[in-house]
Amino acid sequence: LEQLTEQSNCQVKLRVQLLKQEKDLASMKGEMVRHEDSFVEEKRLHKKKEHELRETEKKYNKMELQWRRCMENLQEKETTCRGLEEGRADLQQKVASLQKELEIQKAAASASASEKKRKLEGGTSVHGGSDQQAKEDSRKILILQSQVDEYKKYVLCPICNDRHKAMIITRCLHMFCDHCINTMVASRSRKCPACGEKFSQSELRQLYWT
């Protein structure tokens, strides 16, 4: 009987140990499941971060490309503006030269007319060559005046036709005087009068004659 009792006690102890081991095993399995779930979640988050990083890199590359294009476009416009300023200075010199030559021709024609009048009043015969010279001088004056008027079209503001061009719209490269541009900006009518292109105040640039 004692042996049976001892065996029964041993079996109980073994069963208790077995139950404890099963409980520990279940706990370990639960921990493993939680670790696996955490690993899966971290992996998902990692993939999400990688995707976000790739999208950010794409956006950055796109913005960098746009910035480079804007800089290239700005450099082209600055080069064009410098060319326009140089061309404008050349036009001003040509206009000044033509006006000076026109004044000289007018003075010569006036002197020739005065000489002709003096000879007529003194009874001196006037040679046909003088008439021919006067006609030639008049023709030259008309040609010079025409050239001056033509060059003035490039120099004067096309809106008022009075003041010199002093501002350029870098978006469309049309030029106007300060007064007309400032009047447009003040009235919020920010469309180029020449082509109708919209512009902002930051796209206005000062032009210089010298």
mmCIF file with all atom_site columns, C-alpha atoms in Angstrom:
data_model
loop_
_atom_site.group_PDB
_atom_site.id
_atom_site.type_symbol
_atom_site.label_atom_id
_atom_site.label_alt_id
_atom_site.label_comp_id
_atom_site.label_asym_id
_atom_site.label_entity_id
_atom_site.label_seq_id
_atom_site.pdbx_PDB_ins_code
_atom_site.Cartn_x
_atom_site.Cartn_y
_atom_site.Cartn_z
_atom_site.occupancy
_atom_site.B_iso_or_equiv
_atom_site.pdbx_formal_charge
_atom_site.auth_seq_id
_atom_site.auth_comp_id
_atom_site.auth_asym_id
_atom_site.auth_atom_id
_atom_site.pdbx_PDB_model_num
ATOM 1   C CA . LEU A 1 1   ? 0.000  0.000   0.000    1.00 0.00 ? 1   LEU A CA 1
ATOM 2   C CA . GLU A 1 2   ? 2.856  2.318   0.862    1.00 0.00 ? 2   GLU A CA 1
ATOM 3   C CA . GLN A 1 3   ? 4.432  1.608   -2.498   1.00 0.00 ? 3   GLN A CA 1
ATOM 4   C CA . LEU A 1 4   ? 1.198  2.401   -4.285   1.00 0.00 ? 4   LEU A CA 1
ATOM 5   C CA . THR A 1 5   ? 0.848  5.597   -2.304   1.00 0.00 ? 5   THR A CA 1
ATOM 6   C CA . GLU A 1 6   ? 4.411  6.586   -3.154   1.00 0.00 ? 6   GLU A CA 1
ATOM 7   C CA . GLN A 1 7   ? 3.860  5.817   -6.834   1.00 0.00 ? 7   GLN A CA 1
ATOM 8   C CA . SER A 1 8   ? 0.660  7.855   -6.778   1.00 0.00 ? 8   SER A CA 1
ATOM 9   C CA . ASN A 1 9   ? 2.481  10.764  -5.184   1.00 0.00 ? 9   ASN A CA 1
ATOM 10  C CA . CYS A 1 10  ? 5.221  10.529  -7.828   1.00 0.00 ? 10  CYS A CA 1
ATOM 11  C CA . GLN A 1 11  ? 2.633  10.532  -10.567  1.00 0.00 ? 11  GLN A CA 1
ATOM 12  C CA . VAL A 1 12  ? 0.977  13.605  -9.054   1.00 0.00 ? 12  VAL A CA 1
ATOM 13  C CA . LYS A 1 13  ? 4.322  15.399  -8.870   1.00 0.00 ? 13  LYS A CA 1
ATOM 14  C CA . LEU A 1 14  ? 5.115  14.415  -12.424  1.00 0.00 ? 14  LEU A CA 1
ATOM 15  C CA . ARG A 1 15  ? 1.711  15.631  -13.584  1.00 0.00 ? 15  ARG A CA 1
ATOM 16  C CA . VAL A 1 16  ? 2.199  18.915  -11.726  1.00 0.00 ? 16  VAL A CA 1
ATOM 17  C CA . GLN A 1 17  ? 5.600  19.322  -13.375  1.00 0.00 ? 17  GLN A CA 1
ATOM 18  C CA . LEU A 1 18  ? 4.115  18.411  -16.749  1.00 0.00 ? 18  LEU A CA 1
ATOM 19  C CA . LEU A 1 19  ? 1.329  20.971  -16.302  1.00 0.00 ? 19  LEU A CA 1
ATOM 20  C CA . LYS A 1 20  ? 3.878  23.586  -15.314  1.00 0.00 ? 20  LYS A CA 1
ATOM 21  C CA . GLN A 1 21  ? 6.032  22.798  -18.347  1.00 0.00 ? 21  GLN A CA 1
ATOM 22  C CA . GLU A 1 22  ? 2.957  22.938  -20.589  1.00 0.00 ? 22  GLU A CA 1
ATOM 23  C CA . LYS A 1 23  ? 2.068  26.311  -19.060  1.00 0.00 ? 23  LYS A CA 1
ATOM 24  C CA . ASP A 1 24  ? 5.613  27.568  -19.560  1.00 0.00 ? 24  ASP A CA 1
ATOM 25  C CA . LEU A 1 25  ? 5.565  26.266  -23.135  1.00 0.00 ? 25  LEU A CA 1
ATOM 26  C CA . ALA A 1 26  ? 2.254  28.020  -23.839  1.00 0.00 ? 26  ALA A CA 1
ATOM 27  C CA . SER A 1 27  ? 3.673  31.214  -22.358  1.00 0.00 ? 27  SER A CA 1
ATOM 28  C CA . MET A 1 28  ? 6.757  30.908  -24.535  1.00 0.00 ? 28  MET A CA 1
ATOM 29  C CA . LYS A 1 29  ? 4.592  30.291  -27.593  1.00 0.00 ? 29  LYS A CA 1
ATOM 30  C CA . GLY A 1 30  ? 2.531  33.371  -26.751  1.00 0.00 ? 30  GLY A CA 1
ATOM 31  C CA . GLU A 1 31  ? 5.719  35.425  -26.390  1.00 0.00 ? 31  GLU A CA 1
ATOM 32  C CA . MET A 1 32  ? 6.971  34.105  -29.726  1.00 0.00 ? 32  MET A CA 1
ATOM 33  C CA . VAL A 1 33  ? 3.678  35.036  -31.367  1.00 0.00 ? 33  VAL A CA 1
ATOM 34  C CA . ARG A 1 34  ? 3.918  38.536  -29.909  1.00 0.00 ? 34  ARG A CA 1
ATOM 35  C CA . HIS A 1 35  ? 7.496  38.854  -31.134  1.00 0.00 ? 35  HIS A CA 1
ATOM 36  C CA . GLU A 1 36  ? 6.477  37.632  -34.581  1.00 0.00 ? 36  GLU A CA 1
ATOM 37  C CA . ASP A 1 37  ? 3.603  40.138  -34.686  1.00 0.00 ? 37  ASP A CA 1
ATOM 38  C CA . SER A 1 38  ? 5.966  42.908  -33.566  1.00 0.00 ? 38  SER A CA 1
ATOM 39  C CA . PHE A 1 39  ? 8.500  41.833  -36.216  1.00 0.00 ? 39  PHE A CA 1
ATOM 40  C CA . VAL A 1 40  ? 5.819  41.833  -38.919  1.00 0.00 ? 40  VAL A CA 1
ATOM 41  C CA . GLU A 1 41  ? 4.643  45.298  -37.820  1.00 0.00 ? 41  GLU A CA 1
ATOM 42  C CA . GLU A 1 42  ? 8.204  46.640  -37.783  1.00 0.00 ? 42  GLU A CA 1
ATOM 43  C CA . LYS A 1 43  ? 8.792  45.135  -41.217  1.00 0.00 ? 43  LYS A CA 1
ATOM 44  C CA . ARG A 1 44  ? 5.605  46.776  -42.497  1.00 0.00 ? 44  ARG A CA 1
ATOM 45  C CA . LEU A 1 45  ? 6.648  50.118  -41.023  1.00 0.00 ? 45  LEU A CA 1
ATOM 46  C CA . HIS A 1 46  ? 10.106 49.703  -42.512  1.00 0.00 ? 46  HIS A CA 1
ATOM 47  C CA . LYS A 1 47  ? 8.649  49.085  -45.952  1.00 0.00 ? 47  LYS A CA 1
ATOM 48  C CA . LYS A 1 48  ? 6.368  52.090  -45.496  1.00 0.00 ? 48  LYS A CA 1
ATOM 49  C CA . LYS A 1 49  ? 9.334  54.270  -44.540  1.00 0.00 ? 49  LYS A CA 1
ATOM 50  C CA . GLU A 1 50  ? 11.307 52.992  -47.530  1.00 0.00 ? 50  GLU A CA 1
ATOM 51  C CA . HIS A 1 51  ? 8.385  53.838  -49.816  1.00 0.00 ? 51  HIS A CA 1
ATOM 52  C CA . GLU A 1 52  ? 8.069  57.303  -48.278  1.00 0.00 ? 52  GLU A CA 1
ATOM 53  C CA . LEU A 1 53  ? 11.816 57.807  -48.666  1.00 0.00 ? 53  LEU A CA 1
ATOM 54  C CA . ARG A 1 54  ? 11.687 56.808  -52.349  1.00 0.00 ? 54  ARG A CA 1
ATOM 55  C CA . GLU A 1 55  ? 8.745  59.184  -52.921  1.00 0.00 ? 55  GLU A CA 1
ATOM 56  C CA . THR A 1 56  ? 10.616 61.969  -51.135  1.00 0.00 ? 56  THR A CA 1
ATOM 57  C CA . GLU A 1 57  ? 13.693 61.319  -53.267  1.00 0.00 ? 57  GLU A CA 1
ATOM 58  C CA . LYS A 1 58  ? 11.547 61.460  -56.407  1.00 0.00 ? 58  LYS A CA 1
ATOM 59  C CA . LYS A 1 59  ? 10.005 64.761  -55.304  1.00 0.00 ? 59  LYS A CA 1
ATOM 60  C CA . TYR A 1 60  ? 13.435 66.139  -54.434  1.00 0.00 ? 60  TYR A CA 1
ATOM 61  C CA . ASN A 1 61  ? 14.880 65.095  -57.795  1.00 0.00 ? 61  ASN A CA 1
ATOM 62  C CA . LYS A 1 62  ? 11.884 66.639  -59.558  1.00 0.00 ? 62  LYS A CA 1
ATOM 63  C CA . MET A 1 63  ? 12.239 69.888  -57.601  1.00 0.00 ? 63  MET A CA 1
ATOM 64  C CA . GLU A 1 64  ? 15.974 69.957  -58.262  1.00 0.00 ? 64  GLU A CA 1
ATOM 65  C CA . LEU A 1 65  ? 15.346 69.486  -61.991  1.00 0.00 ? 65  LEU A CA 1
ATOM 66  C CA . GLN A 1 66  ? 12.767 72.277  -61.953  1.00 0.00 ? 66  GLN A CA 1
ATOM 67  C CA . TRP A 1 67  ? 15.198 74.507  -60.065  1.00 0.00 ? 67  TRP A CA 1
ATOM 68  C CA . ARG A 1 68  ? 17.949 73.838  -62.602  1.00 0.00 ? 68  ARG A CA 1
ATOM 69  C CA . ARG A 1 69  ? 15.581 74.610  -65.461  1.00 0.00 ? 69  ARG A CA 1
ATOM 70  C CA . CYS A 1 70  ? 14.498 77.823  -63.725  1.00 0.00 ? 70  CYS A CA 1
ATOM 71  C CA . MET A 1 71  ? 18.131 78.825  -63.246  1.00 0.00 ? 71  MET A CA 1
ATOM 72  C CA . GLU A 1 72  ? 18.918 78.064  -66.897  1.00 0.00 ? 72  GLU A CA 1
ATOM 73  C CA . ASN A 1 73  ? 15.846 80.040  -67.975  1.00 0.00 ? 73  ASN A CA 1
ATOM 74  C CA . LEU A 1 74  ? 16.861 82.912  -65.681  1.00 0.00 ? 74  LEU A CA 1
ATOM 75  C CA . GLN A 1 75  ? 20.403 82.912  -67.071  1.00 0.00 ? 75  GLN A CA 1
ATOM 76  C CA . GLU A 1 76  ? 19.037 82.946  -70.626  1.00 0.00 ? 76  GLU A CA 1
ATOM 77  C CA . LYS A 1 77  ? 16.761 85.872  -69.771  1.00 0.00 ? 77  LYS A CA 1
ATOM 78  C CA . GLU A 1 78  ? 19.600 87.714  -68.068  1.00 0.00 ? 78  GLU A CA 1
ATOM 79  C CA . THR A 1 79  ? 21.760 87.194  -71.157  1.00 0.00 ? 79  THR A CA 1
ATOM 80  C CA . THR A 1 80  ? 18.899 88.432  -73.333  1.00 0.00 ? 80  THR A CA 1
ATOM 81  C CA . CYS A 1 81  ? 18.411 91.437  -71.049  1.00 0.00 ? 81  CYS A CA 1
ATOM 82  C CA . ARG A 1 82  ? 22.092 92.294  -71.252  1.00 0.00 ? 82  ARG A CA 1
ATOM 83  C CA . GLY A 1 83  ? 21.900 92.022  -75.032  1.00 0.00 ? 83  GLY A CA 1
ATOM 84  C CA . LEU A 1 84  ? 18.837 94.255  -75.074  1.00 0.00 ? 84  LEU A CA 1
ATOM 85  C CA . GLU A 1 85  ? 20.557 96.801  -72.849  1.00 0.00 ? 85  GLU A CA 1
ATOM 86  C CA . GLU A 1 86  ? 23.616 96.809  -75.100  1.00 0.00 ? 86  GLU A CA 1
ATOM 87  C CA . GLY A 1 87  ? 21.392 97.096  -78.177  1.00 0.00 ? 87  GLY A CA 1
ATOM 88  C CA . ARG A 1 88  ? 19.477 99.896  -76.543  1.00 0.00 ? 88  ARG A CA 1
ATOM 89  C CA . ALA A 1 89  ? 22.705 101.786 -75.797  1.00 0.00 ? 89  ALA A CA 1
ATOM 90  C CA . ASP A 1 90  ? 23.735 101.330 -79.446  1.00 0.00 ? 90  ASP A CA 1
ATOM 91  C CA . LEU A 1 91  ? 20.357 102.644 -80.582  1.00 0.00 ? 91  LEU A CA 1
ATOM 92  C CA . GLN A 1 92  ? 20.721 105.666 -78.354  1.00 0.00 ? 92  GLN A CA 1
ATOM 93  C CA . GLN A 1 93  ? 24.149 106.394 -79.811  1.00 0.00 ? 93  GLN A CA 1
ATOM 94  C CA . LYS A 1 94  ? 22.791 106.015 -83.342  1.00 0.00 ? 94  LYS A CA 1
ATOM 95  C CA . VAL A 1 95  ? 19.865 108.321 -82.571  1.00 0.00 ? 95  VAL A CA 1
ATOM 96  C CA . ALA A 1 96  ? 22.219 110.892 -81.046  1.00 0.00 ? 96  ALA A CA 1
ATOM 97  C CA . SER A 1 97  ? 24.548 110.609 -84.039  1.00 0.00 ? 97  SER A CA 1
ATOM 98  C CA . LEU A 1 98  ? 21.686 110.940 -86.518  1.00 0.00 ? 98  LEU A CA 1
ATOM 99  C CA . GLN A 1 99  ? 20.237 113.921 -84.648  1.00 0.00 ? 99  GLN A CA 1
ATOM 100 C CA . LYS A 1 100 ? 23.632 115.597 -84.675  1.00 0.00 ? 100 LYS A CA 1
ATOM 101 C CA . GLU A 1 101 ? 24.048 114.906 -88.381  1.00 0.00 ? 101 GLU A CA 1
ATOM 102 C CA . LEU A 1 102 ? 20.510 116.146 -88.959  1.00 0.00 ? 102 LEU A CA 1
ATOM 103 C CA . GLU A 1 103 ? 21.302 119.390 -87.161  1.00 0.00 ? 103 GLU A CA 1
ATOM 104 C CA . ILE A 1 104 ? 24.424 119.790 -89.289  1.00 0.00 ? 104 ILE A CA 1
ATOM 105 C CA . GLN A 1 105 ? 22.436 119.181 -92.473  1.00 0.00 ? 105 GLN A CA 1
ATOM 106 C CA . LYS A 1 106 ? 19.752 121.614 -91.358  1.00 0.00 ? 106 LYS A CA 1
ATOM 107 C CA . ALA A 1 107 ? 22.389 124.229 -90.595  1.00 0.00 ? 107 ALA A CA 1
ATOM 108 C CA . ALA A 1 108 ? 23.997 123.640 -93.999  1.00 0.00 ? 108 ALA A CA 1
ATOM 109 C CA . ALA A 1 109 ? 20.632 123.870 -95.746  1.00 0.00 ? 109 ALA A CA 1
ATOM 110 C CA . SER A 1 110 ? 19.818 127.061 -93.839  1.00 0.00 ? 110 SER A CA 1
ATOM 111 C CA . ALA A 1 111 ? 23.180 128.557 -94.764  1.00 0.00 ? 111 ALA A CA 1
ATOM 112 C CA . SER A 1 112 ? 22.669 127.565 -98.396  1.00 0.00 ? 112 SER A CA 1
ATOM 113 C CA . ALA A 1 113 ? 19.193 129.121 -98.406  1.00 0.00 ? 113 ALA A CA 1
ATOM 114 C CA . SER A 1 114 ? 20.547 132.294 -96.824  1.00 0.00 ? 114 SER A CA 1
ATOM 115 C CA . GLU A 1 115 ? 23.327 132.471 -99.395  1.00 0.00 ? 115 GLU A CA 1
ATOM 116 C CA . LYS A 1 116 ? 20.828 131.957 -102.183 1.00 0.00 ? 116 LYS A CA 1
ATOM 117 C CA . LYS A 1 117 ? 18.579 134.680 -100.773 1.00 0.00 ? 117 LYS A CA 1
ATOM 118 C CA . ARG A 1 118 ? 21.536 137.051 -100.384 1.00 0.00 ? 118 ARG A CA 1
ATOM 119 C CA . LYS A 1 119 ? 22.572 136.515 -103.976 1.00 0.00 ? 119 LYS A CA 1
ATOM 120 C CA . LEU A 1 120 ? 19.026 137.029 -105.210 1.00 0.00 ? 120 LEU A CA 1
ATOM 121 C CA . GLU A 1 121 ? 18.690 140.225 -103.217 1.00 0.00 ? 121 GLU A CA 1
ATOM 122 C CA . GLY A 1 122 ? 22.055 141.453 -104.519 1.00 0.00 ? 122 GLY A CA 1
ATOM 123 C CA . GLY A 1 123 ? 21.031 140.738 -108.077 1.00 0.00 ? 123 GLY A CA 1
ATOM 124 C CA . THR A 1 124 ? 23.596 138.049 -108.499 1.00 0.00 ? 124 THR A CA 1
ATOM 125 C CA . SER A 1 125 ? 22.576 135.163 -110.702 1.00 0.00 ? 125 SER A CA 1
ATOM 126 C CA . VAL A 1 126 ? 22.178 131.886 -108.967 1.00 0.00 ? 126 VAL A CA 1
ATOM 127 C CA . HIS A 1 127 ? 23.629 128.888 -110.723 1.00 0.00 ? 127 HIS A CA 1
ATOM 128 C CA . GLY A 1 128 ? 21.572 125.830 -111.241 1.00 0.00 ? 128 GLY A CA 1
ATOM 129 C CA . GLY A 1 129 ? 24.160 123.919 -109.193 1.00 0.00 ? 129 GLY A CA 1
ATOM 130 C CA . SER A 1 130 ? 23.057 125.761 -106.071 1.00 0.00 ? 130 SER A CA 1
ATOM 131 C CA . ASP A 1 131 ? 19.454 124.698 -106.624 1.00 0.00 ? 131 ASP A CA 1
ATOM 132 C CA . GLN A 1 132 ? 20.606 121.168 -107.155 1.00 0.00 ? 132 GLN A CA 1
ATOM 133 C CA . GLN A 1 133 ? 22.660 121.301 -103.955 1.00 0.00 ? 133 GLN A CA 1
ATOM 134 C CA . ALA A 1 134 ? 19.689 122.663 -102.025 1.00 0.00 ? 134 ALA A CA 1
ATOM 135 C CA . LYS A 1 135 ? 17.512 119.835 -103.300 1.00 0.00 ? 135 LYS A CA 1
ATOM 136 C CA . GLU A 1 136 ? 20.166 117.283 -102.393 1.00 0.00 ? 136 GLU A CA 1
ATOM 137 C CA . ASP A 1 137 ? 20.472 118.778 -98.894  1.00 0.00 ? 137 ASP A CA 1
ATOM 138 C CA . SER A 1 138 ? 16.708 118.666 -98.461  1.00 0.00 ? 138 SER A CA 1
ATOM 139 C CA . ARG A 1 139 ? 16.655 115.051 -99.568  1.00 0.00 ? 139 ARG A CA 1
ATOM 140 C CA . LYS A 1 140 ? 19.399 114.135 -97.087  1.00 0.00 ? 140 LYS A CA 1
ATOM 141 C CA . ILE A 1 141 ? 17.547 115.934 -94.310  1.00 0.00 ? 141 ILE A CA 1
ATOM 142 C CA . LEU A 1 142 ? 14.375 113.977 -95.070  1.00 0.00 ? 142 LEU A CA 1
ATOM 143 C CA . ILE A 1 143 ? 16.316 110.704 -95.093  1.00 0.00 ? 143 ILE A CA 1
ATOM 144 C CA . LEU A 1 144 ? 18.013 111.523 -91.803  1.00 0.00 ? 144 LEU A CA 1
ATOM 145 C CA . GLN A 1 145 ? 14.733 112.601 -90.240  1.00 0.00 ? 145 GLN A CA 1
ATOM 146 C CA . SER A 1 146 ? 13.163 109.331 -91.372  1.00 0.00 ? 146 SER A CA 1
ATOM 147 C CA . GLN A 1 147 ? 16.027 107.352 -89.839  1.00 0.00 ? 147 GLN A CA 1
ATOM 148 C CA . VAL A 1 148 ? 15.777 109.284 -86.586  1.00 0.00 ? 148 VAL A CA 1
ATOM 149 C CA . ASP A 1 149 ? 12.038 108.623 -86.417  1.00 0.00 ? 149 ASP A CA 1
ATOM 150 C CA . GLU A 1 150 ? 12.632 104.936 -87.099  1.00 0.00 ? 150 GLU A CA 1
ATOM 151 C CA . TYR A 1 151 ? 15.245 104.611 -84.354  1.00 0.00 ? 151 TYR A CA 1
ATOM 152 C CA . LYS A 1 152 ? 13.027 106.507 -81.931  1.00 0.00 ? 152 LYS A CA 1
ATOM 153 C CA . LYS A 1 153 ? 10.476 103.698 -82.263  1.00 0.00 ? 153 LYS A CA 1
ATOM 154 C CA . TYR A 1 154 ? 13.028 101.351 -80.703  1.00 0.00 ? 154 TYR A CA 1
ATOM 155 C CA . VAL A 1 155 ? 14.010 103.793 -77.954  1.00 0.00 ? 155 VAL A CA 1
ATOM 156 C CA . LEU A 1 156 ? 10.701 105.380 -76.906  1.00 0.00 ? 156 LEU A CA 1
ATOM 157 C CA . CYS A 1 157 ? 8.004  103.685 -74.819  1.00 0.00 ? 157 CYS A CA 1
ATOM 158 C CA . PRO A 1 158 ? 5.316  102.246 -77.167  1.00 0.00 ? 158 PRO A CA 1
ATOM 159 C CA . ILE A 1 159 ? 2.545  103.258 -74.735  1.00 0.00 ? 159 ILE A CA 1
ATOM 160 C CA . CYS A 1 160 ? 3.204  106.984 -74.302  1.00 0.00 ? 160 CYS A CA 1
ATOM 161 C CA . ASN A 1 161 ? 5.626  107.474 -77.238  1.00 0.00 ? 161 ASN A CA 1
ATOM 162 C CA . ASP A 1 162 ? 7.264  110.165 -75.131  1.00 0.00 ? 162 ASP A CA 1
ATOM 163 C CA . ARG A 1 163 ? 9.606  108.741 -72.484  1.00 0.00 ? 163 ARG A CA 1
ATOM 164 C CA . HIS A 1 164 ? 12.531 106.386 -73.008  1.00 0.00 ? 164 HIS A CA 1
ATOM 165 C CA . LYS A 1 165 ? 12.158 102.667 -72.346  1.00 0.00 ? 165 LYS A CA 1
ATOM 166 C CA . ALA A 1 166 ? 13.506 102.010 -68.856  1.00 0.00 ? 166 ALA A CA 1
ATOM 167 C CA . MET A 1 167 ? 11.853 98.772  -67.654  1.00 0.00 ? 167 MET A CA 1
ATOM 168 C CA . ILE A 1 168 ? 11.727 95.276  -69.140  1.00 0.00 ? 168 ILE A CA 1
ATOM 169 C CA . ILE A 1 169 ? 9.266  92.467  -68.375  1.00 0.00 ? 169 ILE A CA 1
ATOM 170 C CA . THR A 1 170 ? 11.541 89.426  -68.136  1.00 0.00 ? 170 THR A CA 1
ATOM 171 C CA . ARG A 1 171 ? 8.670  87.020  -68.853  1.00 0.00 ? 171 ARG A CA 1
ATOM 172 C CA . CYS A 1 172 ? 8.065  88.312  -72.392  1.00 0.00 ? 172 CYS A CA 1
ATOM 173 C CA . LEU A 1 173 ? 11.027 90.754  -72.796  1.00 0.00 ? 173 LEU A CA 1
ATOM 174 C CA . HIS A 1 174 ? 8.883  93.729  -73.836  1.00 0.00 ? 174 HIS A CA 1
ATOM 175 C CA . MET A 1 175 ? 10.119 97.166  -72.688  1.00 0.00 ? 175 MET A CA 1
ATOM 176 C CA . PHE A 1 176 ? 8.305  100.293 -71.487  1.00 0.00 ? 176 PHE A CA 1
ATOM 177 C CA . CYS A 1 177 ? 9.044  103.475 -69.541  1.00 0.00 ? 177 CYS A CA 1
ATOM 178 C CA . ASP A 1 178 ? 9.018  103.650 -65.731  1.00 0.00 ? 178 ASP A CA 1
ATOM 179 C CA . HIS A 1 179 ? 5.888  105.786 -65.588  1.00 0.00 ? 179 HIS A CA 1
ATOM 180 C CA . CYS A 1 180 ? 3.725  103.498 -67.707  1.00 0.00 ? 180 CYS A CA 1
ATOM 181 C CA . ILE A 1 181 ? 4.921  100.328 -65.914  1.00 0.00 ? 181 ILE A CA 1
ATOM 182 C CA . ASN A 1 182 ? 4.358  101.875 -62.469  1.00 0.00 ? 182 ASN A CA 1
ATOM 183 C CA . THR A 1 183 ? 0.884  103.011 -63.551  1.00 0.00 ? 183 THR A CA 1
ATOM 184 C CA . MET A 1 184 ? 0.001  99.449  -64.608  1.00 0.00 ? 184 MET A CA 1
ATOM 185 C CA . VAL A 1 185 ? 1.348  97.953  -61.365  1.00 0.00 ? 185 VAL A CA 1
ATOM 186 C CA . ALA A 1 186 ? -0.508 100.532 -59.252  1.00 0.00 ? 186 ALA A CA 1
ATOM 187 C CA . SER A 1 187 ? -3.786 99.790  -61.062  1.00 0.00 ? 187 SER A CA 1
ATOM 188 C CA . ARG A 1 188 ? -3.181 96.009  -60.673  1.00 0.00 ? 188 ARG A CA 1
ATOM 189 C CA . SER A 1 189 ? -3.390 95.642  -64.441  1.00 0.00 ? 189 SER A CA 1
ATOM 190 C CA . ARG A 1 190 ? -0.400 93.355  -64.664  1.00 0.00 ? 190 ARG A CA 1
ATOM 191 C CA . LYS A 1 191 ? -0.665 92.253  -68.282  1.00 0.00 ? 191 LYS A CA 1
ATOM 192 C CA . CYS A 1 192 ? 1.894  93.183  -70.895  1.00 0.00 ? 192 CYS A CA 1
ATOM 193 C CA . PRO A 1 193 ? 0.311  95.831  -73.202  1.00 0.00 ? 193 PRO A CA 1
ATOM 194 C CA . ALA A 1 194 ? 2.233  94.374  -76.141  1.00 0.00 ? 194 ALA A CA 1
ATOM 195 C CA . CYS A 1 195 ? 1.370  90.664  -75.878  1.00 0.00 ? 195 CYS A CA 1
ATOM 196 C CA . GLY A 1 196 ? -1.116 90.346  -72.981  1.00 0.00 ? 196 GLY A CA 1
ATOM 197 C CA . GLU A 1 197 ? 1.181  88.027  -70.994  1.00 0.00 ? 197 GLU A CA 1
ATOM 198 C CA . LYS A 1 198 ? 0.604  88.194  -67.222  1.00 0.00 ? 198 LYS A CA 1
ATOM 199 C CA . PHE A 1 199 ? 3.595  89.234  -65.132  1.00 0.00 ? 199 PHE A CA 1
ATOM 200 C CA . SER A 1 200 ? 4.481  89.785  -61.467  1.00 0.00 ? 200 SER A CA 1
ATOM 201 C CA . GLN A 1 201 ? 6.360  92.700  -59.951  1.00 0.00 ? 201 GLN A CA 1
ATOM 202 C CA . SER A 1 202 ? 9.377  90.443  -59.401  1.00 0.00 ? 202 SER A CA 1
ATOM 203 C CA . GLU A 1 203 ? 9.584  89.979  -63.185  1.00 0.00 ? 203 GLU A CA 1
ATOM 204 C CA . LEU A 1 204 ? 10.291 93.682  -63.773  1.00 0.00 ? 204 LEU A CA 1
ATOM 205 C CA . ARG A 1 205 ? 13.867 94.754  -64.315  1.00 0.00 ? 205 ARG A CA 1
ATOM 206 C CA . GLN A 1 206 ? 15.418 98.183  -64.686  1.00 0.00 ? 206 GLN A CA 1
ATOM 207 C CA . LEU A 1 207 ? 17.180 99.055  -67.929  1.00 0.00 ? 207 LEU A CA 1
ATOM 208 C CA . TYR A 1 208 ? 20.078 101.477 -68.105  1.00 0.00 ? 208 TYR A CA 1
ATOM 209 C CA . TRP A 1 209 ? 21.217 103.611 -71.018  1.00 0.00 ? 209 TRP A CA 1
ATOM 210 C CA . THR A 1 210 ? 24.852 103.573 -69.981  1.00 0.00 ? 210 THR A CA 1
#
